């Protein structure tokens, strides 16, 4: 009889010892969850803003530079990209020094999660600011 674990895992790809294939599957699931959250927030904000009914055609896409929200987002987006890229490159160099494939995969997974969190945070701010500008 094979040595089985004493706990039941309904989603074996999410267990900590799932191996490299499971780790990359986790990243795919996490990416899709983060994307779905952003899309859901966009839909909710759209309906809370009144489906654009209270906006005129001229103000619906009014991206004047005098608008503070636009300036903040324009500063945050490239800054977040540069920050996430710097974090990725620094952590990639740290990960190259690790021994063992499993430790490297875990380090890579954490690096990608940090990178996605930075980019998603700025994207959510951009969505909120877009709908706040009216």
PDB file of N, CA and C in Angstrom, residues 60-116:
ATOM      1  N   UNK A  60     -17.331  62.524 -21.050  1.00  0.00           N
ATOM      2  CA  UNK A  60     -17.123  61.105 -20.803  1.00  0.00           C
ATOM      3  C   UNK A  60     -15.667  60.711 -20.957  1.00  0.00           C
ATOM      4  N   UNK A  61     -14.976  61.290 -21.905  1.00  0.00           N
ATOM      5  CA  UNK A  61     -13.563  60.970 -22.111  1.00  0.00           C
ATOM      6  C   UNK A  61     -12.707  62.229 -21.996  1.00  0.00           C
ATOM      7  N   UNK A  62     -13.022  63.066 -21.028  1.00  0.00           N
ATOM      8  CA  UNK A  62     -12.315  64.324 -20.845  1.00  0.00           C
ATOM      9  C   UNK A  62     -11.053  64.084 -20.025  1.00  0.00           C
ATOM     10  N   UNK A  63      -9.925  63.988 -20.691  1.00  0.00           N
ATOM     11  CA  UNK A  63      -8.654  63.693 -20.025  1.00  0.00           C
ATOM     12  C   UNK A  63      -7.760  64.930 -20.043  1.00  0.00           C
ATOM     13  N   UNK A  64      -8.273  66.024 -19.525  1.00  0.00           N
ATOM     14  CA  UNK A  64      -7.478  67.240 -19.483  1.00  0.00           C
ATOM     15  C   UNK A  64      -6.367  67.087 -18.452  1.00  0.00           C
ATOM     16  N   UNK A  65      -5.226  67.704 -18.730  1.00  0.00           N
ATOM     17  CA  UNK A  65      -4.098  67.613 -17.812  1.00  0.00           C
ATOM     18  C   UNK A  65      -4.319  68.412 -16.538  1.00  0.00           C
ATOM     19  N   UNK A  66      -5.314  69.288 -16.520  1.00  0.00           N
ATOM     20  CA  UNK A  66      -5.585  70.053 -15.309  1.00  0.00           C
ATOM     21  C   UNK A  66      -6.285  69.204 -14.250  1.00  0.00           C
ATOM     22  N   UNK A  67      -6.804  68.084 -14.629  1.00  0.00           N
ATOM     23  CA  UNK A  67      -7.484  67.201 -13.699  1.00  0.00           C
ATOM     24  C   UNK A  67      -6.450  66.507 -12.810  1.00  0.00           C
ATOM     25  N   UNK A  68      -6.573  66.659 -11.510  1.00  0.00           N
ATOM     26  CA  UNK A  68      -5.609  66.099 -10.566  1.00  0.00           C
ATOM     27  C   UNK A  68      -5.558  64.582 -10.644  1.00  0.00           C
ATOM     28  N   UNK A  69      -6.706  63.942 -10.791  1.00  0.00           N
ATOM     29  CA  UNK A  69      -6.736  62.488 -10.851  1.00  0.00           C
ATOM     30  C   UNK A  69      -5.925  61.964 -12.031  1.00  0.00           C
ATOM     31  N   UNK A  70      -6.054  62.609 -13.160  1.00  0.00           N
ATOM     32  CA  UNK A  70      -5.321  62.182 -14.353  1.00  0.00           C
ATOM     33  C   UNK A  70      -3.824  62.321 -14.131  1.00  0.00           C
ATOM     34  N   UNK A  71      -3.416  63.419 -13.525  1.00  0.00           N
ATOM     35  CA  UNK A  71      -1.990  63.620 -13.257  1.00  0.00           C
ATOM     36  C   UNK A  71      -1.447  62.576 -12.288  1.00  0.00           C
ATOM     37  N   UNK A  72      -2.222  62.248 -11.263  1.00  0.00           N
ATOM     38  CA  UNK A  72      -1.781  61.241 -10.290  1.00  0.00           C
ATOM     39  C   UNK A  72      -1.630  59.885 -10.968  1.00  0.00           C
ATOM     40  N   UNK A  73      -2.614  59.499 -11.764  1.00  0.00           N
ATOM     41  CA  UNK A  73      -2.549  58.202 -12.447  1.00  0.00           C
ATOM     42  C   UNK A  73      -1.405  58.169 -13.452  1.00  0.00           C
ATOM     43  N   UNK A  74      -1.218  59.279 -14.174  1.00  0.00           N
ATOM     44  CA  UNK A  74      -0.127  59.319 -15.150  1.00  0.00           C
ATOM     45  C   UNK A  74       1.233  59.209 -14.471  1.00  0.00           C
ATOM     46  N   UNK A  75       1.345  59.652 -13.238  1.00  0.00           N
ATOM     47  CA  UNK A  75       2.595  59.513 -12.497  1.00  0.00           C
ATOM     48  C   UNK A  75       2.724  58.122 -11.888  1.00  0.00           C
ATOM     49  N   UNK A  76       1.612  57.558 -11.436  1.00  0.00           N
ATOM     50  CA  UNK A  76       1.662  56.261 -10.766  1.00  0.00           C
ATOM     51  C   UNK A  76       1.899  55.096 -11.718  1.00  0.00           C
ATOM     52  N   UNK A  77       1.291  55.118 -12.885  1.00  0.00           N
ATOM     53  CA  UNK A  77       1.399  53.970 -13.788  1.00  0.00           C
ATOM     54  C   UNK A  77       2.834  53.672 -14.206  1.00  0.00           C
ATOM     55  N   UNK A  78       3.577  54.628 -14.753  1.00  0.00           N
ATOM     56  CA  UNK A  78       4.964  54.302 -15.106  1.00  0.00           C
ATOM     57  C   UNK A  78       5.817  54.021 -13.871  1.00  0.00           C
ATOM     58  N   UNK A  79       5.521  54.733 -12.782  1.00  0.00           N
ATOM     59  CA  UNK A  79       6.265  54.487 -11.548  1.00  0.00           C
ATOM     60  C   UNK A  79       6.062  53.074 -11.032  1.00  0.00           C
ATOM     61  N   UNK A  80       4.829  52.589 -11.100  1.00  0.00           N
ATOM     62  CA  UNK A  80       4.537  51.231 -10.647  1.00  0.00           C
ATOM     63  C   UNK A  80       5.199  50.204 -11.547  1.00  0.00           C
ATOM     64  N   UNK A  81       5.206  50.470 -12.849  1.00  0.00           N
ATOM     65  CA  UNK A  81       5.864  49.534 -13.764  1.00  0.00           C
ATOM     66  C   UNK A  81       7.356  49.456 -13.466  1.00  0.00           C
ATOM     67  N   UNK A  82       7.989  50.611 -13.295  1.00  0.00           N
ATOM     68  CA  UNK A  82       9.429  50.631 -13.006  1.00  0.00           C
ATOM     69  C   UNK A  82       9.702  49.957 -11.665  1.00  0.00           C
ATOM     70  N   UNK A  83       8.883  50.250 -10.656  1.00  0.00           N
ATOM     71  CA  UNK A  83       9.061  49.631  -9.344  1.00  0.00           C
ATOM     72  C   UNK A  83       8.901  48.120  -9.420  1.00  0.00           C
ATOM     73  N   UNK A  84       7.863  47.647 -10.102  1.00  0.00           N
ATOM     74  CA  UNK A  84       7.651  46.199 -10.192  1.00  0.00           C
ATOM     75  C   UNK A  84       8.786  45.525 -10.956  1.00  0.00           C
ATOM     76  N   UNK A  85       9.296  46.192 -11.970  1.00  0.00           N
ATOM     77  CA  UNK A  85      10.415  45.630 -12.740  1.00  0.00           C
ATOM     78  C   UNK A  85      11.686  45.583 -11.894  1.00  0.00           C
ATOM     79  N   UNK A  86      11.931  46.636 -11.101  1.00  0.00           N
ATOM     80  CA  UNK A  86      13.107  46.645 -10.230  1.00  0.00           C
ATOM     81  C   UNK A  86      13.016  45.548  -9.175  1.00  0.00           C
ATOM     82  N   UNK A  87      11.833  45.382  -8.591  1.00  0.00           N
ATOM     83  CA  UNK A  87      11.637  44.318  -7.606  1.00  0.00           C
ATOM     84  C   UNK A  87      11.879  42.962  -8.250  1.00  0.00           C
ATOM     85  N   UNK A  88      11.340  42.770  -9.447  1.00  0.00           N
ATOM     86  CA  UNK A  88      11.509  41.501 -10.145  1.00  0.00           C
ATOM     87  C   UNK A  88      12.984  41.206 -10.412  1.00  0.00           C
ATOM     88  N   UNK A  89      13.715  42.192 -10.923  1.00  0.00           N
ATOM     89  CA  UNK A  89      15.124  41.968 -11.249  1.00  0.00           C
ATOM     90  C   UNK A  89      15.956  41.714  -9.995  1.00  0.00           C
ATOM     91  N   UNK A  90      15.674  42.450  -8.916  1.00  0.00           N
ATOM     92  CA  UNK A  90      16.424  42.243  -7.675  1.00  0.00           C
ATOM     93  C   UNK A  90      16.136  40.862  -7.103  1.00  0.00           C
ATOM     94  N   UNK A  91      14.873  40.485  -7.075  1.00  0.00           N
ATOM     95  CA  UNK A  91      14.517  39.175  -6.515  1.00  0.00           C
ATOM     96  C   UNK A  91      14.965  38.034  -7.424  1.00  0.00           C
ATOM     97  N   UNK A  92      15.036  38.283  -8.728  1.00  0.00           N
ATOM     98  CA  UNK A  92      15.544  37.249  -9.631  1.00  0.00           C
ATOM     99  C   UNK A  92      17.005  36.961  -9.326  1.00  0.00           C
ATOM    100  N   UNK A  93      17.772  38.009  -9.054  1.00  0.00           N
ATOM    101  CA  UNK A  93      19.180  37.825  -8.698  1.00  0.00           C
ATOM    102  C   UNK A  93      19.304  37.080  -7.370  1.00  0.00           C
ATOM    103  N   UNK A  94      18.433  37.394  -6.413  1.00  0.00           N
ATOM    104  CA  UNK A  94      18.442  36.674  -5.139  1.00  0.00           C
ATOM    105  C   UNK A  94      18.068  35.211  -5.342  1.00  0.00           C
ATOM    106  N   UNK A  95      17.090  34.957  -6.186  1.00  0.00           N
ATOM    107  CA  UNK A  95      16.638  33.593  -6.429  1.00  0.00           C
ATOM    108  C   UNK A  95      17.677  32.733  -7.113  1.00  0.00           C
ATOM    109  N   UNK A  96      18.544  33.345  -7.907  1.00  0.00           N
ATOM    110  CA  UNK A  96      19.594  32.581  -8.589  1.00  0.00           C
ATOM    111  C   UNK A  96      20.588  31.998  -7.597  1.00  0.00           C
ATOM    112  N   UNK A  97      20.685  32.585  -6.416  1.00  0.00           N
ATOM    113  CA  UNK A  97      21.627  32.104  -5.409  1.00  0.00           C
ATOM    114  C   UNK A  97      21.057  30.976  -4.556  1.00  0.00           C
ATOM    115  N   UNK A  98      19.764  30.737  -4.656  1.00  0.00           N
ATOM    116  CA  UNK A  98      19.138  29.683  -3.863  1.00  0.00           C
ATOM    117  C   UNK A  98      19.524  28.312  -4.391  1.00  0.00           C
ATOM    118  N   UNK A  99      19.545  27.348  -3.491  1.00  0.00           N
ATOM    119  CA  UNK A  99      19.844  25.968  -3.871  1.00  0.00           C
ATOM    120  C   UNK A  99      18.550  25.165  -3.897  1.00  0.00           C
ATOM    121  N   UNK A 100      18.415  24.320  -4.863  1.00  0.00           N
ATOM    122  CA  UNK A 100      17.246  23.460  -4.963  1.00  0.00           C
ATOM    123  C   UNK A 100      16.149  24.058  -5.821  1.00  0.00           C
ATOM    124  N   UNK A 101      15.598  23.212  -6.663  1.00  0.00           N
ATOM    125  CA  UNK A 101      14.564  23.662  -7.588  1.00  0.00           C
ATOM    126  C   UNK A 101      13.315  24.145  -6.862  1.00  0.00           C
ATOM    127  N   UNK A 102      12.894  23.426  -5.829  1.00  0.00           N
ATOM    128  CA  UNK A 102      11.663  23.792  -5.127  1.00  0.00           C
ATOM    129  C   UNK A 102      11.781  25.165  -4.475  1.00  0.00           C
ATOM    130  N   UNK A 103      12.920  25.455  -3.864  1.00  0.00           N
ATOM    131  CA  UNK A 103      13.118  26.772  -3.239  1.00  0.00           C
ATOM    132  C   UNK A 103      13.126  27.874  -4.293  1.00  0.00           C
ATOM    133  N   UNK A 104      13.719  27.591  -5.448  1.00  0.00           N
ATOM    134  CA  UNK A 104      13.739  28.589  -6.522  1.00  0.00           C
ATOM    135  C   UNK A 104      12.333  28.847  -7.058  1.00  0.00           C
ATOM    136  N   UNK A 105      11.555  27.797  -7.184  1.00  0.00           N
ATOM    137  CA  UNK A 105      10.185  27.944  -7.676  1.00  0.00           C
ATOM    138  C   UNK A 105       9.348  28.742  -6.685  1.00  0.00           C
ATOM    139  N   UNK A 106       9.489  28.450  -5.390  1.00  0.00           N
ATOM    140  CA  UNK A 106       8.751  29.198  -4.375  1.00  0.00           C
ATOM    141  C   UNK A 106       9.152  30.669  -4.380  1.00  0.00           C
ATOM    142  N   UNK A 107      10.440  30.928  -4.552  1.00  0.00           N
ATOM    143  CA  UNK A 107      10.930  32.307  -4.603  1.00  0.00           C
ATOM    144  C   UNK A 107      10.378  33.020  -5.841  1.00  0.00           C
ATOM    145  N   UNK A 108      10.371  32.337  -6.962  1.00  0.00           N
ATOM    146  CA  UNK A 108       9.825  32.920  -8.192  1.00  0.00           C
ATOM    147  C   UNK A 108       8.338  33.220  -8.031  1.00  0.00           C
ATOM    148  N   UNK A 109       7.609  32.293  -7.423  1.00  0.00           N
ATOM    149  CA  UNK A 109       6.177  32.488  -7.215  1.00  0.00           C
ATOM    150  C   UNK A 109       5.933  33.721  -6.342  1.00  0.00           C
ATOM    151  N   UNK A 110       6.701  33.868  -5.267  1.00  0.00           N
ATOM    152  CA  UNK A 110       6.552  35.041  -4.400  1.00  0.00           C
ATOM    153  C   UNK A 110       6.898  36.321  -5.154  1.00  0.00           C
ATOM    154  N   UNK A 111       7.905  36.256  -6.006  1.00  0.00           N
ATOM    155  CA  UNK A 111       8.303  37.421  -6.798  1.00  0.00           C
ATOM    156  C   UNK A 111       7.193  37.845  -7.746  1.00  0.00           C
ATOM    157  N   UNK A 112       6.594  36.900  -8.416  1.00  0.00           N
ATOM    158  CA  UNK A 112       5.511  37.215  -9.355  1.00  0.00           C
ATOM    159  C   UNK A 112       4.296  37.764  -8.610  1.00  0.00           C
ATOM    160  N   UNK A 113       4.004  37.229  -7.433  1.00  0.00           N
ATOM    161  CA  UNK A 113       2.874  37.723  -6.646  1.00  0.00           C
ATOM    162  C   UNK A 113       3.109  39.176  -6.237  1.00  0.00           C
ATOM    163  N   UNK A 114       4.319  39.502  -5.814  1.00  0.00           N
ATOM    164  CA  UNK A 114       4.641  40.883  -5.444  1.00  0.00           C
ATOM    165  C   UNK A 114       4.500  41.796  -6.657  1.00  0.00           C
ATOM    166  N   UNK A 115       5.023  41.352  -7.784  1.00  0.00           N
ATOM    167  CA  UNK A 115       4.951  42.154  -9.006  1.00  0.00           C
ATOM    168  C   UNK A 115       3.495  42.387  -9.415  1.00  0.00           C
ATOM    169  N   UNK A 116       2.682  41.348  -9.369  1.00  0.00           N
ATOM    170  CA  UNK A 116       1.273  41.501  -9.739  1.00  0.00           C
ATOM    171  C   UNK A 116       0.538  42.402  -8.759  1.00  0.00           C
TER     172      UNK A 116
END
